[in-house]
CSV table of C-alpha atoms and ligand atoms in Angstrom, one decimal:
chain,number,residue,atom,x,y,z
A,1,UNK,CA,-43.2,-27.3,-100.6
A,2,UNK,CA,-43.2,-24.3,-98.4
A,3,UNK,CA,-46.8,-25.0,-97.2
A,4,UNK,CA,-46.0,-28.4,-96.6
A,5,UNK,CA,-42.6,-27.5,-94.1
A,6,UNK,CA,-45.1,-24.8,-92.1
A,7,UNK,CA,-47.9,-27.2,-92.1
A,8,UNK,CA,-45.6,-30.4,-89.9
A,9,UNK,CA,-44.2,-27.4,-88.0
A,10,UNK,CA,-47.7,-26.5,-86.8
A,11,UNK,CA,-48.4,-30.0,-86.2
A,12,UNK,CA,-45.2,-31.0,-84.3
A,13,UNK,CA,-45.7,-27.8,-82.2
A,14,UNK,CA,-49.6,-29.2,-82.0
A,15,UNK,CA,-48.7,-32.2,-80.5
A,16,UNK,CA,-45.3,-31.4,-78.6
A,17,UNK,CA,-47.3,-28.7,-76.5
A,18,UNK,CA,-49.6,-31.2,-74.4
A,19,UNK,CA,-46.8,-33.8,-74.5
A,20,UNK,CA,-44.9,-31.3,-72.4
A,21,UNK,CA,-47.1,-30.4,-70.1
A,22,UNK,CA,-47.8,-34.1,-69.6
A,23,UNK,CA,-44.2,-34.8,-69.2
A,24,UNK,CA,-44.2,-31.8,-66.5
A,25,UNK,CA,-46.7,-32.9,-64.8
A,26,UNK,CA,-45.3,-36.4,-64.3
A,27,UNK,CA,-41.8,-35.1,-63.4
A,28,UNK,CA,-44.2,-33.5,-60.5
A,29,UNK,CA,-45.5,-36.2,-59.4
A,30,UNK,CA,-42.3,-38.2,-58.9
A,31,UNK,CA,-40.5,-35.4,-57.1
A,32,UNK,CA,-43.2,-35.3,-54.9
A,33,UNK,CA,-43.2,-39.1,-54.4
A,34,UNK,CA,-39.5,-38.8,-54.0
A,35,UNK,CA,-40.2,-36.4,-51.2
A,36,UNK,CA,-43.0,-38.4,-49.4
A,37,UNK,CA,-40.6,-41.2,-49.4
A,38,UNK,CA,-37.7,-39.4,-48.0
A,39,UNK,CA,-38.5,-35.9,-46.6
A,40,UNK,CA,-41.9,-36.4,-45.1
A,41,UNK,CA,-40.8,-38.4,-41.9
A,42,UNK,CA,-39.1,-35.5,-40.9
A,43,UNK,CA,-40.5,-32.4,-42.2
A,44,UNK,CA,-44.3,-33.3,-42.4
A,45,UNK,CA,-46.2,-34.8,-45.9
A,46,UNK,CA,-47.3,-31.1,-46.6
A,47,UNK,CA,-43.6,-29.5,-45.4
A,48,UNK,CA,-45.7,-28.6,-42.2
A,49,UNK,CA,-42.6,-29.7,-40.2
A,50,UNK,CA,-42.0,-32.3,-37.6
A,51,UNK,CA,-38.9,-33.5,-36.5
A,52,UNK,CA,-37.3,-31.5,-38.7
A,53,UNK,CA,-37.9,-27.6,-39.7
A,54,UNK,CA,-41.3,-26.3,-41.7
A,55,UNK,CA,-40.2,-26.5,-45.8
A,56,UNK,CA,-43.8,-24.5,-46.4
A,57,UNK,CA,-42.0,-21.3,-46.0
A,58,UNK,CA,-40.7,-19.0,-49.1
A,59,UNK,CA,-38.1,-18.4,-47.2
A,60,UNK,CA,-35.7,-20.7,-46.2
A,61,UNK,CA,-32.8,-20.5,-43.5
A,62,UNK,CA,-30.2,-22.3,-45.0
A,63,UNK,CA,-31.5,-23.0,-48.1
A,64,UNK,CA,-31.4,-19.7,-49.2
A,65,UNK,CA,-30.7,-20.0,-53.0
A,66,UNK,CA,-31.5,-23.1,-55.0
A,67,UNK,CA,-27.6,-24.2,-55.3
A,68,UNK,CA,-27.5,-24.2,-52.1
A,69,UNK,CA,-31.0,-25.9,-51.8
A,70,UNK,CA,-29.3,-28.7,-54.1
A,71,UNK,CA,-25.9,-29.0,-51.6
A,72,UNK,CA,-28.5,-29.2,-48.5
A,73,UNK,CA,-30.1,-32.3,-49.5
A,74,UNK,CA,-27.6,-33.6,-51.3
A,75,UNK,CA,-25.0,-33.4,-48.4
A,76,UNK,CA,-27.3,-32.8,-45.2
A,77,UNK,CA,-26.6,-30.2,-42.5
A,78,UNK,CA,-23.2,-31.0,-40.6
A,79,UNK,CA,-23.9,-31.5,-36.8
A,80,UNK,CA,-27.5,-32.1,-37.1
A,81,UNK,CA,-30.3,-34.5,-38.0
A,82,UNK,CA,-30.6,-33.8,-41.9
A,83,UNK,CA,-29.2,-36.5,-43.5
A,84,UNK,CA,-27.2,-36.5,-46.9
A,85,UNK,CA,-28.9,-38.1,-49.7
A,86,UNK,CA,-27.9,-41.1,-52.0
A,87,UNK,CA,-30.4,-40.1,-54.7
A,88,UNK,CA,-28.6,-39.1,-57.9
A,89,UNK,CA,-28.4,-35.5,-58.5
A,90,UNK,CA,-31.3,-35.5,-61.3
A,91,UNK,CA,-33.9,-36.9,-58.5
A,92,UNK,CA,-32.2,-33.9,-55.8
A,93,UNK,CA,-33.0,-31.5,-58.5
A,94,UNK,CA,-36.5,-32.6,-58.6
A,95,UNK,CA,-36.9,-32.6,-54.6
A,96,UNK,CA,-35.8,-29.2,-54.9
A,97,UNK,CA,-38.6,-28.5,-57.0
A,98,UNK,CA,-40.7,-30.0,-54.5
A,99,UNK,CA,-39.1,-28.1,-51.8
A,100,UNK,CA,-39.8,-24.9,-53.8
A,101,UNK,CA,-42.9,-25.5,-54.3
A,102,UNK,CA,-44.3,-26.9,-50.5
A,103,UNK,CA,-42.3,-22.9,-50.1
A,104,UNK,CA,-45.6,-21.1,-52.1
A,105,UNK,CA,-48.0,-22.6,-50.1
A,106,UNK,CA,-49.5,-20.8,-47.5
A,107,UNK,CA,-47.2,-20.2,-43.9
A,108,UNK,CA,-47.5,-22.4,-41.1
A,109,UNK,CA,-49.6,-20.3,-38.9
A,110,UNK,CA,-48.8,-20.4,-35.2
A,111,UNK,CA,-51.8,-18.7,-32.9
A,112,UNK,CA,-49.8,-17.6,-30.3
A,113,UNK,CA,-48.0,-14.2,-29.3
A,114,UNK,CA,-44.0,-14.9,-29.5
A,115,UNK,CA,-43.8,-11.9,-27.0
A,116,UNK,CA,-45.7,-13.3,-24.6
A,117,UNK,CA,-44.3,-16.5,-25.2
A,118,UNK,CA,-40.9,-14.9,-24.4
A,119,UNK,CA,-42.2,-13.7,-20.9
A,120,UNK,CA,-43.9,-16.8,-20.0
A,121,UNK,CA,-40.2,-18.6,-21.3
A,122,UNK,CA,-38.9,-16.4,-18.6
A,123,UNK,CA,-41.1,-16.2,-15.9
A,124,UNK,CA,-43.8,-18.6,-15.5
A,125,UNK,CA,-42.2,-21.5,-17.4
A,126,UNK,CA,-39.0,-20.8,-15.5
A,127,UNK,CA,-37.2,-22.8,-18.8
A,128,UNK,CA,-33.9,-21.0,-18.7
A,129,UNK,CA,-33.3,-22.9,-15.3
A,130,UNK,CA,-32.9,-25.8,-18.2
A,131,UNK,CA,-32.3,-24.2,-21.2
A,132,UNK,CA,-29.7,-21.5,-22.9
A,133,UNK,CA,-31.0,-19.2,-25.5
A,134,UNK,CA,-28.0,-17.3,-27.1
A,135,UNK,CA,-25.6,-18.3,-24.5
A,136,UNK,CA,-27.8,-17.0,-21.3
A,137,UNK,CA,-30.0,-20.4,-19.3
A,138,UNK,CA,-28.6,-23.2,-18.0
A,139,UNK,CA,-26.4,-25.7,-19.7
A,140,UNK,CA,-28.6,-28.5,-18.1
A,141,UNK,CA,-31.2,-29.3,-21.4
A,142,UNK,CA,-30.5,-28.8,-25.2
A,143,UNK,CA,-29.5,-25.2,-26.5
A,144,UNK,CA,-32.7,-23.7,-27.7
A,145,UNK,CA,-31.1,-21.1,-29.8
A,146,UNK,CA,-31.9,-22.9,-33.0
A,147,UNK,CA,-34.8,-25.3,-32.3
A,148,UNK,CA,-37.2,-22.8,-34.4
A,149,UNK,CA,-34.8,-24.1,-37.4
A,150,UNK,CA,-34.8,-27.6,-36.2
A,151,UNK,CA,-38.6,-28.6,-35.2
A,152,UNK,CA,-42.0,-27.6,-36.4
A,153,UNK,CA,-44.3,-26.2,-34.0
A,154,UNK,CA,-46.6,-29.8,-33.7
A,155,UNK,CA,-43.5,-31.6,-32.2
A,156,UNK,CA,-42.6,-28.4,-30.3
A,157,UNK,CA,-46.2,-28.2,-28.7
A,158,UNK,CA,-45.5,-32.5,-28.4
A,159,UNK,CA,-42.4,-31.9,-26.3
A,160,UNK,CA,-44.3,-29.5,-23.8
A,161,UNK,CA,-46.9,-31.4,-23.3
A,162,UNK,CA,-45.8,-34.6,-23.9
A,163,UNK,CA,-41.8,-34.7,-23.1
A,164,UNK,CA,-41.7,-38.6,-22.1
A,165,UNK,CA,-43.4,-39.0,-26.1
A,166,UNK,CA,-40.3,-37.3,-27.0
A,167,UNK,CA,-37.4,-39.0,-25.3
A,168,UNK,CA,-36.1,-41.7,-27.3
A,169,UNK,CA,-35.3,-39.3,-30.1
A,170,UNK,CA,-34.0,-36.4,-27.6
A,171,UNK,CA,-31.5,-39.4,-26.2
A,172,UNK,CA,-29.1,-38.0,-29.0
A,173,UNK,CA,-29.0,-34.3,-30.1
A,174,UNK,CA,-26.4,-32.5,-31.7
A,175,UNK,CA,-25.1,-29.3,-30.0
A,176,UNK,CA,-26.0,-26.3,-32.0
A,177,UNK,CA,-23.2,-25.7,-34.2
A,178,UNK,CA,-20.9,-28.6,-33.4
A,179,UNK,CA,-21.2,-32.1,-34.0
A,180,UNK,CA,-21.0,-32.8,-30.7
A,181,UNK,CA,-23.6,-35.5,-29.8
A,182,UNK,CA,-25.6,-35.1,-26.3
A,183,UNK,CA,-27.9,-37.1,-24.7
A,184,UNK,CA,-30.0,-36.5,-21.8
A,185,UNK,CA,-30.4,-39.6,-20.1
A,186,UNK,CA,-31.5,-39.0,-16.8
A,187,UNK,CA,-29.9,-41.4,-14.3
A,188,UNK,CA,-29.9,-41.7,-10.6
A,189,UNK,CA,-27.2,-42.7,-7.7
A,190,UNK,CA,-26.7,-43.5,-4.3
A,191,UNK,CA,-23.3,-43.9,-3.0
A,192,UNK,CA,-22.2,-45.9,-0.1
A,193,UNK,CA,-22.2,-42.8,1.8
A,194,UNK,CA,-25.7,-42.3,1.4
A,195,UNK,CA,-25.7,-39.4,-1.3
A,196,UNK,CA,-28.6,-39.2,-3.6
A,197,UNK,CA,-27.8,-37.3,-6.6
A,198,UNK,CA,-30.4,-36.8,-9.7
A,199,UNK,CA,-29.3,-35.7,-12.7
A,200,UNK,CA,-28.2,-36.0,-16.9
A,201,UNK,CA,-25.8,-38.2,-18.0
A,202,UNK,CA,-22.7,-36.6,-19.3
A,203,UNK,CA,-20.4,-39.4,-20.3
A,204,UNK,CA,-19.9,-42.9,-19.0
A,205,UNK,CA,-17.6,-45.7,-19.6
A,206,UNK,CA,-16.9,-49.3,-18.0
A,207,UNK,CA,-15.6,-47.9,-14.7
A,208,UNK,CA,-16.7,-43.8,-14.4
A,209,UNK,CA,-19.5,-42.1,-14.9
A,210,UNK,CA,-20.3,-38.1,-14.5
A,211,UNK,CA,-23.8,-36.7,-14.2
A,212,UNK,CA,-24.7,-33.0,-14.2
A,213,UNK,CA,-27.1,-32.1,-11.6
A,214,UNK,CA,-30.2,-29.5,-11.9
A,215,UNK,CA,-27.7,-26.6,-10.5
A,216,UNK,CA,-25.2,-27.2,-13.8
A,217,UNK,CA,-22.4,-29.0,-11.5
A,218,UNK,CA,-20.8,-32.1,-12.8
A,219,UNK,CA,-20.5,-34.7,-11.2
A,220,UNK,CA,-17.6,-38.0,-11.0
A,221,UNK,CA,-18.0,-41.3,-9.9
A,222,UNK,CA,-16.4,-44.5,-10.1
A,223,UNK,CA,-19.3,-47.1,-10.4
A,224,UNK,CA,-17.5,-48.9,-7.4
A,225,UNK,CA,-18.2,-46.0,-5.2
A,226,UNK,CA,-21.6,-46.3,-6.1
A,227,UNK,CA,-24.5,-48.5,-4.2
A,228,UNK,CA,-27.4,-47.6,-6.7
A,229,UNK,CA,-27.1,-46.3,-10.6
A,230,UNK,CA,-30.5,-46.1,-11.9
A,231,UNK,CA,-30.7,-44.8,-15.6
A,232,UNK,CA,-34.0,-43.8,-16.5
A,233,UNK,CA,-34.5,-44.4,-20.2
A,234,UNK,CA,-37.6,-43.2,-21.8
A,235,UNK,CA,-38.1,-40.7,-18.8
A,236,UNK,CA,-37.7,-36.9,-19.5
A,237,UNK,CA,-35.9,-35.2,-17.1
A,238,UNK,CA,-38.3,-32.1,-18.2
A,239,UNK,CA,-41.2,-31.9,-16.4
A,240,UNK,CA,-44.7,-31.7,-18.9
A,241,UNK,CA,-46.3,-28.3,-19.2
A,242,UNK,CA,-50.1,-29.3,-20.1
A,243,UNK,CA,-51.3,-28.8,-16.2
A,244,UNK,CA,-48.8,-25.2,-16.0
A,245,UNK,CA,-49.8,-23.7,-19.2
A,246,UNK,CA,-53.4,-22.6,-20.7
A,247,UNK,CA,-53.9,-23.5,-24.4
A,248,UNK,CA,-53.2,-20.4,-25.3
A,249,UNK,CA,-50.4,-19.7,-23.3
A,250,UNK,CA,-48.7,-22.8,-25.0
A,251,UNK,CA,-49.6,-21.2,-28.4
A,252,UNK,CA,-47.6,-18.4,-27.4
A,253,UNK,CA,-44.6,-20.2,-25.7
A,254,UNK,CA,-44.5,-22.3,-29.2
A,255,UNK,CA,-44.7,-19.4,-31.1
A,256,UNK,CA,-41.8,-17.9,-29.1
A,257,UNK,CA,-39.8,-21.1,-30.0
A,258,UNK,CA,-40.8,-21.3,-33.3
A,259,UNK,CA,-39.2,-17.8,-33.4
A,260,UNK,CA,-35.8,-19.0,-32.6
A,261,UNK,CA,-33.5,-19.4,-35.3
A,262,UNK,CA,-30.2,-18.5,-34.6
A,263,UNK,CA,-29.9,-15.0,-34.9
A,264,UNK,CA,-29.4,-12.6,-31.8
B,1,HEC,C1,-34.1,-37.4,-40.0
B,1,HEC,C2,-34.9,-36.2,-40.2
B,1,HEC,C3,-34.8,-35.6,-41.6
B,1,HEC,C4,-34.9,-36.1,-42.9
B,1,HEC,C5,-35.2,-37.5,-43.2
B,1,HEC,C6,-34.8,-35.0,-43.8
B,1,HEC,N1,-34.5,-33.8,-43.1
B,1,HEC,FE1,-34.2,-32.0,-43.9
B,1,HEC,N2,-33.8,-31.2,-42.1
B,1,HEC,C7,-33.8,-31.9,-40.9
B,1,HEC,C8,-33.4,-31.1,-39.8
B,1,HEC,C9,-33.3,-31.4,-38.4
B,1,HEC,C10,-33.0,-29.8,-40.4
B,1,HEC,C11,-32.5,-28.6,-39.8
B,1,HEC,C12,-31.0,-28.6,-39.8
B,1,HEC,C13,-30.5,-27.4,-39.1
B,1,HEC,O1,-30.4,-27.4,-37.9
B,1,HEC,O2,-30.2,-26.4,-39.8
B,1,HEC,C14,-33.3,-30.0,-41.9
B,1,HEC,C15,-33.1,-29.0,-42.8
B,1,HEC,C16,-33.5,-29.1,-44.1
B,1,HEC,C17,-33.5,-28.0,-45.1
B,1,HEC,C18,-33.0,-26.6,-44.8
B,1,HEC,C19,-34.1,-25.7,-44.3
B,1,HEC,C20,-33.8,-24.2,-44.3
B,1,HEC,O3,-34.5,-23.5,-43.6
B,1,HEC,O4,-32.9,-23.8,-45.0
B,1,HEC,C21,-34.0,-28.4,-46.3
B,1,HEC,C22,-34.2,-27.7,-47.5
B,1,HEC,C23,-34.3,-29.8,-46.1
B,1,HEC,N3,-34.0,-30.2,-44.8
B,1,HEC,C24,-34.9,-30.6,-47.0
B,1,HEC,C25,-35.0,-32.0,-46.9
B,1,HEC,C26,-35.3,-32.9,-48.0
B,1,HEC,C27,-35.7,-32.5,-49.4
B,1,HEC,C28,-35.3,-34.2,-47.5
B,1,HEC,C29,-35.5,-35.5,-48.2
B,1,HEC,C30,-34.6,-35.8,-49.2
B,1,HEC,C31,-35.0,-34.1,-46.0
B,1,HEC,N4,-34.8,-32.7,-45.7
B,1,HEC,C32,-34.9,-35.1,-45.2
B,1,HEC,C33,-34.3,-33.2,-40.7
B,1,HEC,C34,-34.5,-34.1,-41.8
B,2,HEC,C1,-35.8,-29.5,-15.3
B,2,HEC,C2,-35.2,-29.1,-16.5
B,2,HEC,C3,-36.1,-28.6,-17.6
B,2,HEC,C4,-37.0,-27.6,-17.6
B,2,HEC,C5,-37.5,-26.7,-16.5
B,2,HEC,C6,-37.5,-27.4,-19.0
B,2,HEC,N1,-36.8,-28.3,-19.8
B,2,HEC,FE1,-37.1,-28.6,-21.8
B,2,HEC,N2,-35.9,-30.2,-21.8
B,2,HEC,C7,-35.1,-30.6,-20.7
B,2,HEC,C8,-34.3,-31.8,-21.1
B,2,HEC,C9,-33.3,-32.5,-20.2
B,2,HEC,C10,-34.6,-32.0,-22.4
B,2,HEC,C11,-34.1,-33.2,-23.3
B,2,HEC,C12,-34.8,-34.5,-23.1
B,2,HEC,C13,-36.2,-34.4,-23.6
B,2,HEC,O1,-36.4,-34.2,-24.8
B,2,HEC,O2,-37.1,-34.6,-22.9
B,2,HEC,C14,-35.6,-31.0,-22.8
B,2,HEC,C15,-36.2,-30.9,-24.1
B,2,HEC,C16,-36.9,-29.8,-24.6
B,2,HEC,C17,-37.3,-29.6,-25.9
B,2,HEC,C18,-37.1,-30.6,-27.1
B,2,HEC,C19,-35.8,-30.2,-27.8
B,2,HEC,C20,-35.7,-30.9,-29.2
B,2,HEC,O3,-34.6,-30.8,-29.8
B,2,HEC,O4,-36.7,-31.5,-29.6
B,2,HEC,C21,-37.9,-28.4,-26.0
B,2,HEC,C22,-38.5,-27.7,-27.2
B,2,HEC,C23,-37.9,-27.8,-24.6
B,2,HEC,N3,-37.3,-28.7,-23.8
B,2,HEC,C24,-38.5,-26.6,-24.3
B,2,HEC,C25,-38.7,-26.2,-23.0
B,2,HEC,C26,-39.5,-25.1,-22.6
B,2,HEC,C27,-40.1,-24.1,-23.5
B,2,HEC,C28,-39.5,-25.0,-21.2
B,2,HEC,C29,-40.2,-24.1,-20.3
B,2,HEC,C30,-41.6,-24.0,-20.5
B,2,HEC,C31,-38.7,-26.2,-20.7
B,2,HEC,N4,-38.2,-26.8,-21.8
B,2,HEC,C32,-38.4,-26.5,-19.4
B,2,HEC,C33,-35.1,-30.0,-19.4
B,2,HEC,C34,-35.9,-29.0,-19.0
């Protein structure tokens, strides 16, 4: 009797061993299948990062324990572009899984020097004529005190080089913080008076429009004041840095971005 009860033992734990694994390995595949049908759009097919941040990182910004790992992708991040999820909360679990483990591979290495990127931000790029970091720049493009949590450095490098390839998703950003949406349409007027003025959209409606110029000043107009409205969709008001920049001073300018995640 006694030999007979140990002997199935053995066996079940004989064959229920592999059948885990297997059973493992399959839940693996799924949640990874579950993220290149999702997740990868935004954050890369390896978590590399895109559109959205780098997920190949052990540590995560937000994401910082795996409860809160689970709330992030099931509810998204208020006042930006990461979406809530409809999948049911067993699927989540597995994409957190996933997320967890795109975290142990290796870090997205970025070539360039983020303190050199920071002078060049400064100086030679002139970008806070444009841009605020941390509440010092201009008010003109998007805040860039978060874009390090917000964009891997391929689309970063993209929107340097490239900004026209950009625009059509840039036409709506969320203000850092706020769910404020902004969009950076760049239009230009003439009124009957013979002003030329250049600048972002800021609002408009049937009868109004306001613009805010290069210099930060806003702009009013009723569209009967105005001879010539010209909106320029799919143009970036930014001008492209591939002719300004050597290759390896855009490594360190996207390092410098890449750096740029909130904290002062
Ligand atoms: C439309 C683009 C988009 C899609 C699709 C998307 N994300 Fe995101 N995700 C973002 C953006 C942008 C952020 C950064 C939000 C912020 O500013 O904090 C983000 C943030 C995150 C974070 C927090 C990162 C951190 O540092 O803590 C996690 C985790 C995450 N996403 C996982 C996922 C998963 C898993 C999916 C698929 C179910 C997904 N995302 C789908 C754009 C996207
Ligand atoms: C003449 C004003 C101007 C200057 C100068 C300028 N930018 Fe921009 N930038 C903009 C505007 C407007 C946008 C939003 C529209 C777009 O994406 O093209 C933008 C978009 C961006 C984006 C994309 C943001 C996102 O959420 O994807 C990045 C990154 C960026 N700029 C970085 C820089 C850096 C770095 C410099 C300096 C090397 C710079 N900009 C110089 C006006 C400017």
């Amino acid at each position: 009797m006694k030999f007979w009860q140990c002997a199935s033992l053995l066996l079940g734990i004989w064959t229920l061993f592999p059948l885990q694994q297997a059973t493992l390995e399959t839940e693996m595949a799924q949640a990874e299948r579950l993220y290149q049908t999702h997740c990868a759009a935004c954050h890369g097919p390896k978590g590399e990062g895109g559109n959205g941040p780098t997920l190949a990182t052990p540590k995560l910004t937000r994401a910082t324990t795996d409860e809160l790992l689970f709330k992030v992708i099931k509810e998204g991040v208020a006042g930006t572009e990461m979406p809530g999820s409809r999948l049911d909360d067993m699927e989540i679990r597995q994409l957190g899984q996933w997320v967890r483990k795109l975290g142990q591979m290796p870090i997205e290495q970025v070539a360039g020097n983020s303190i050199r990127g920071e002078k060049l931000y400064l100086g030679k790029g002139d970008c806070a004529s444009c841009h605020a970091i941390n509440g010092r720049g201009s008010a003109f493009g998007p805040d860039l005190s978060e874009i390090g949590l917000r964009r891997g450095a391929k689309h970063l490098r993209a929107s340097l080089v490239e900004p026209e390839a950009d625009v059509p998703k840039s036409f709506l950003m969320y203000r850092p913080g706020t769910s404020v949406l902004e969009n950076f349409l760049q239009v230009r007027v003439v009124t009957y008076e013979g002003k030329h003025i250049q600048g972002v959209r800021v609002n408009e409606d049937t009868f109004t429009i306001q613009l805010r110029d290069f210099s930060g000043r806003v702009h009013s107009f009723f569209k009967s004041e105005l001879k010539e409205l010209h909106k320029d969709w799919g143009k970036s008001p930014m001008p492209g840095y591939r002719a300004v920049f050597s290759p390896q001073e855009l490594d360190d300018v996207v390092a410098y971005l890449v750096s740029l995640r909130g904290e002062k």
